[in-house]
Amino acid sequence: TQLLEQSPQFLSIQEGENLTVYCNSSSVFSSLQWYRQEPGEGPVLLVTVVTGGEVKKLKRLTFQFGDARKDSSLHITAAQPGDTGLYLCAGEREGGADGLTFGKGTHLIIQP
Amino acid sequence: DAGVIQSPRHEVTEMGQEVTLRCKPISGHDYLFWYRQTMMRGLELLIYFNNNVPIDDSGMPEDRFSAKMPNASFSTLKIQPSEPRDSAVYFCASSPGTSEQDTQYFGPGTRLTVL
């Protein structure tokens, strides 16, 4: 059983469309991070959310941490081909060890 | 800074052989993490070190896997003997700390294929 469930697993949309990907768990996290990974490279951190209900914006990307700190979402407005990649959420469990737990990721393809 | 450096980038070996993966973390980072990524299981934490000391190795799959960090600028992950199911991309990451503000910086990974 995956501690962090990401959905959808795969998503292919046209340039200019909006999309939302989700990261859900039954566990509470002290913080949650979103990473983007391109082929042949390691994940790169996009954002960290810490407070329940927190919303952070990074240009066309909006990240939200659930009120109960069990889930998170990433919304992309007017997607562009450069947004293509694997989006991973990762959390540090409350009261858990220091290491991050990763979801399996959402493979996103933005078609021109 | 050059970022986290991993070598080799690709490794192809035969079942039963010993494999050693290498990592040089970012200078000044106190934490080093080894991860494994597969399509089936995603990105899994294998082991992490704090100031060269292994803190949590509960993610290491079997006794065939071992990791060392002899000094602050070098770590190895060894698989002996290797098996086809070990085929994956292995990532090393380093971090200055483990608070929410501390980012983990990943290396480019080593793609391991065991035939």
CSV table of C-alpha atoms in Angstrom, one decimal:
chain,number,residue,atom,x,y,z
A,1,THR,CA,0.0,0.0,0.0
A,2,GLN,CA,1.3,3.4,-1.1
A,3,LEU,CA,1.4,5.9,1.8
A,4,LEU,CA,0.9,8.8,-0.7
A,5,GLU,CA,-1.5,8.2,-3.5
A,6,GLN,CA,-1.1,10.4,-6.6
A,7,SER,CA,-3.8,10.8,-9.3
A,8,PRO,CA,-4.0,10.7,-12.1
A,9,GLN,CA,-1.0,8.5,-12.9
A,10,PHE,CA,-0.9,9.7,-16.5
A,11,LEU,CA,-2.3,12.9,-18.0
A,12,SER,CA,-2.0,14.2,-21.6
A,13,ILE,CA,-3.7,17.5,-22.5
A,14,GLN,CA,-3.4,20.2,-25.0
A,15,GLU,CA,-1.4,23.4,-24.6
A,16,GLY,CA,-3.5,26.1,-22.9
A,17,GLU,CA,-5.7,23.8,-20.9
A,18,ASN,CA,-5.9,23.8,-17.1
A,19,LEU,CA,-5.2,20.7,-14.9
A,20,THR,CA,-5.1,19.6,-11.3
A,21,VAL,CA,-3.2,16.6,-9.9
A,22,TYR,CA,-3.8,15.2,-6.5
A,23,CYS,CA,-1.8,13.7,-3.6
A,24,ASN,CA,-3.8,11.9,-0.9
A,25,SER,CA,-3.0,10.0,2.2
A,26,SER,CA,-4.7,8.7,5.4
A,27,SER,CA,-1.7,9.9,7.4
A,28,VAL,CA,-0.9,13.4,8.7
A,29,PHE,CA,2.2,15.1,7.3
A,30,SER,CA,4.2,17.9,9.0
A,31,SER,CA,5.1,19.1,5.6
A,32,LEU,CA,4.6,18.2,2.0
A,33,GLN,CA,6.7,18.9,-1.0
A,34,TRP,CA,6.1,18.9,-4.8
A,35,TYR,CA,9.0,17.9,-7.1
A,36,ARG,CA,9.2,17.9,-10.9
A,37,GLN,CA,11.4,15.4,-12.7
A,38,GLU,CA,12.5,15.4,-16.3
A,39,PRO,CA,13.8,12.3,-18.1
A,40,GLY,CA,17.4,11.4,-17.2
A,41,GLU,CA,17.5,13.8,-14.3
A,42,GLY,CA,16.8,13.8,-10.6
A,43,PRO,CA,13.7,15.4,-9.0
A,44,VAL,CA,13.8,19.2,-8.5
A,45,LEU,CA,11.9,20.8,-5.6
A,46,LEU,CA,9.1,23.2,-6.7
A,47,VAL,CA,7.5,24.0,-3.3
A,48,THR,CA,7.1,23.1,0.3
A,49,VAL,CA,3.8,23.5,2.2
A,50,VAL,CA,3.7,23.3,5.9
A,51,THR,CA,0.5,24.8,7.3
A,52,GLY,CA,-2.9,23.2,6.9
A,53,GLY,CA,-4.9,25.1,4.3
A,54,GLU,CA,-1.8,26.8,2.9
A,55,VAL,CA,-1.8,28.0,-0.7
A,56,LYS,CA,1.4,28.8,-2.6
A,57,LYS,CA,1.7,30.1,-6.1
A,58,LEU,CA,4.6,29.7,-8.5
A,59,LYS,CA,3.8,31.6,-11.7
A,60,ARG,CA,1.1,29.4,-13.3
A,61,LEU,CA,1.3,26.7,-10.6
A,62,THR,CA,-0.9,26.8,-7.5
A,63,PHE,CA,-0.2,24.4,-4.6
A,64,GLN,CA,-2.6,23.7,-1.8
A,65,PHE,CA,-2.1,21.8,1.4
A,66,GLY,CA,-5.3,20.3,2.9
A,67,ASP,CA,-6.7,21.6,6.1
A,68,ALA,CA,-6.0,18.3,7.9
A,69,ARG,CA,-2.5,18.1,6.3
A,70,LYS,CA,-3.3,14.7,4.7
A,71,ASP,CA,-3.6,15.8,1.1
A,72,SER,CA,-2.4,18.3,-1.4
A,73,SER,CA,-3.1,19.5,-4.9
A,74,LEU,CA,-1.2,21.1,-7.8
A,75,HIS,CA,-3.1,23.2,-10.2
A,76,ILE,CA,-1.6,24.4,-13.5
A,77,THR,CA,-3.2,27.2,-15.4
A,78,ALA,CA,-2.8,27.5,-19.2
A,79,ALA,CA,-0.4,24.5,-19.4
A,80,GLN,CA,2.6,24.8,-21.8
A,81,PRO,CA,4.8,22.1,-23.4
A,82,GLY,CA,7.6,23.1,-21.0
A,83,ASP,CA,5.4,21.8,-18.1
A,84,THR,CA,5.8,18.3,-19.4
A,85,GLY,CA,7.4,16.0,-16.8
A,86,LEU,CA,6.9,13.7,-13.8
A,87,TYR,CA,5.3,15.5,-10.8
A,88,LEU,CA,6.0,13.9,-7.5
A,89,CYS,CA,4.6,14.7,-4.1
A,90,ALA,CA,6.7,13.8,-1.0
A,91,GLY,CA,5.9,14.2,2.7
A,92,GLU,CA,7.5,14.1,6.0
A,93,ARG,CA,5.2,12.1,8.3
A,94,GLU,CA,4.3,13.8,11.6
A,95,GLY,CA,6.3,12.1,14.3
A,96,GLY,CA,8.1,10.0,11.7
A,97,ALA,CA,11.8,9.8,10.8
A,98,ASP,CA,13.5,12.5,8.8
A,99,GLY,CA,13.3,10.8,5.4
A,100,LEU,CA,10.7,11.7,2.8
A,101,THR,CA,8.0,9.4,1.6
A,102,PHE,CA,7.3,9.8,-2.1
A,103,GLY,CA,4.2,9.2,-4.2
A,104,LYS,CA,4.6,7.4,-7.5
A,105,GLY,CA,4.0,10.6,-9.4
A,106,THR,CA,1.9,11.9,-12.2
A,107,HIS,CA,3.3,11.7,-15.7
A,108,LEU,CA,2.1,14.9,-17.4
A,109,ILE,CA,2.4,15.5,-21.2
A,110,ILE,CA,1.4,18.9,-22.6
A,111,GLN,CA,0.9,18.6,-26.4
A,112,PRO,CA,1.5,21.7,-28.5
B,1,ASP,CA,28.7,24.4,-6.9
B,2,ALA,CA,28.5,21.4,-9.2
B,3,GLY,CA,25.5,19.9,-7.4
B,4,VAL,CA,25.3,16.3,-6.3
B,5,ILE,CA,27.6,14.1,-8.4
B,6,GLN,CA,26.9,10.5,-9.1
B,7,SER,CA,28.9,7.9,-11.0
B,8,PRO,CA,28.6,6.0,-13.1
B,9,ARG,CA,25.5,7.4,-14.9
B,10,HIS,CA,24.8,4.0,-16.4
B,11,GLU,CA,25.8,0.5,-15.3
B,12,VAL,CA,25.1,-2.8,-17.0
B,13,THR,CA,26.2,-5.9,-15.2
B,14,GLU,CA,25.4,-9.6,-15.0
B,15,MET,CA,23.5,-11.3,-12.3
B,16,GLY,CA,25.8,-12.2,-9.4
B,17,GLN,CA,28.3,-9.4,-10.0
B,18,GLU,CA,29.1,-6.8,-7.4
B,19,VAL,CA,27.9,-3.3,-8.2
B,20,THR,CA,29.2,-0.1,-6.5
B,21,LEU,CA,27.4,3.2,-7.0
B,22,ARG,CA,29.2,6.5,-5.9
B,23,CYS,CA,27.9,9.8,-4.7
B,24,LYS,CA,29.5,13.2,-3.9
B,25,PRO,CA,27.1,15.4,-2.0
B,26,ILE,CA,27.0,19.2,-2.1
B,27,SER,CA,29.8,20.6,0.1
B,28,GLY,CA,28.5,21.6,3.5
B,29,HIS,CA,25.4,19.5,3.4
B,30,ASP,CA,25.0,17.3,6.6
B,31,TYR,CA,22.5,14.9,5.2
B,32,LEU,CA,22.9,12.3,2.4
B,33,PHE,CA,20.1,10.1,1.1
B,34,TRP,CA,20.0,7.1,-1.2
B,35,TYR,CA,16.8,6.4,-3.2
B,36,ARG,CA,15.8,3.8,-5.7
B,37,GLN,CA,13.2,4.6,-8.5
B,38,THR,CA,11.2,2.0,-10.5
B,39,MET,CA,8.0,2.3,-12.4
B,40,MET,CA,6.3,-0.2,-10.2
B,41,ARG,CA,7.3,1.2,-6.8
B,42,GLY,CA,8.2,4.8,-7.5
B,43,LEU,CA,10.9,6.6,-5.6
B,44,GLU,CA,11.9,4.7,-2.4
B,45,LEU,CA,14.2,5.9,0.4
B,46,LEU,CA,16.9,3.2,1.0
B,47,ILE,CA,19.1,4.8,3.7
B,48,TYR,CA,20.2,8.2,4.9
B,49,PHE,CA,23.2,9.6,6.8
B,50,ASN,CA,23.6,12.5,9.1
B,51,ASN,CA,27.2,13.7,9.5
B,52,ASN,CA,28.5,10.5,7.9
B,53,VAL,CA,26.6,8.3,10.3
B,54,PRO,CA,23.8,6.0,9.0
B,55,ILE,CA,20.5,7.1,10.7
B,56,ASP,CA,17.8,4.9,9.1
B,57,ASP,CA,18.5,1.9,6.9
B,58,SER,CA,15.0,0.4,7.2
B,59,GLY,CA,14.5,0.9,3.5
B,60,MET,CA,17.4,-1.2,2.4
B,61,PRO,CA,15.8,-4.2,0.8
B,62,GLU,CA,18.1,-7.0,1.7
B,63,ASP,CA,21.5,-7.8,3.2
B,64,ARG,CA,22.9,-7.8,-0.4
B,65,PHE,CA,22.6,-4.0,-0.1
B,66,SER,CA,25.1,-1.9,1.9
B,67,ALA,CA,26.0,1.7,2.1
B,68,LYS,CA,28.9,3.6,3.5
B,69,MET,CA,29.9,7.2,4.0
B,70,PRO,CA,33.6,7.3,4.9
B,71,ASN,CA,33.8,11.1,4.9
B,72,ALA,CA,31.6,14.1,4.3
B,73,SER,CA,32.3,14.2,0.6
B,74,PHE,CA,31.8,10.6,-0.5
B,75,SER,CA,29.3,7.8,-0.2
B,76,THR,CA,28.9,4.4,-1.8
B,77,LEU,CA,26.0,2.0,-2.3
B,78,LYS,CA,27.0,-1.5,-2.9
B,79,ILE,CA,25.0,-4.5,-4.1
B,80,GLN,CA,26.6,-7.9,-3.8
B,81,PRO,CA,25.5,-10.1,-5.4
B,82,SER,CA,23.3,-8.2,-7.9
B,83,GLU,CA,20.0,-9.6,-9.2
B,84,PRO,CA,17.8,-8.6,-12.2
B,85,ARG,CA,15.2,-7.2,-9.8
B,86,ASP,CA,17.7,-4.7,-8.6
B,87,SER,CA,17.5,-3.0,-12.0
B,88,ALA,CA,16.4,0.6,-11.3
B,89,VAL,CA,17.6,4.2,-11.2
B,90,TYR,CA,19.4,4.9,-8.0
B,91,PHE,CA,19.5,8.5,-6.8
B,92,CYS,CA,21.7,10.2,-4.2
B,93,ALA,CA,20.4,13.4,-2.6
B,94,SER,CA,21.9,15.8,-0.1
B,95,SER,CA,20.5,18.4,2.2
B,96,PRO,CA,21.8,20.9,4.7
B,97,GLY,CA,19.2,19.8,7.3
B,98,THR,CA,15.8,18.1,7.6
B,99,SER,CA,13.5,21.0,8.6
B,100,GLU,CA,10.7,22.0,6.2
B,101,GLN,CA,12.9,24.8,4.9
B,102,ASP,CA,15.7,22.4,3.9
B,103,THR,CA,15.6,21.3,0.3
B,104,GLN,CA,16.9,17.9,-0.8
B,105,TYR,CA,19.1,18.2,-3.9
B,106,PHE,CA,19.1,15.2,-6.1
B,107,GLY,CA,21.9,14.0,-8.3
B,108,PRO,CA,21.3,12.8,-11.9
B,109,GLY,CA,21.0,9.2,-10.9
B,110,THR,CA,22.6,5.9,-11.9
B,111,ARG,CA,20.6,3.7,-14.2
B,112,LEU,CA,21.5,0.1,-13.2
B,113,THR,CA,20.6,-2.8,-15.4
B,114,VAL,CA,21.3,-6.3,-14.1
B,115,LEU,CA,21.0,-9.0,-16.8
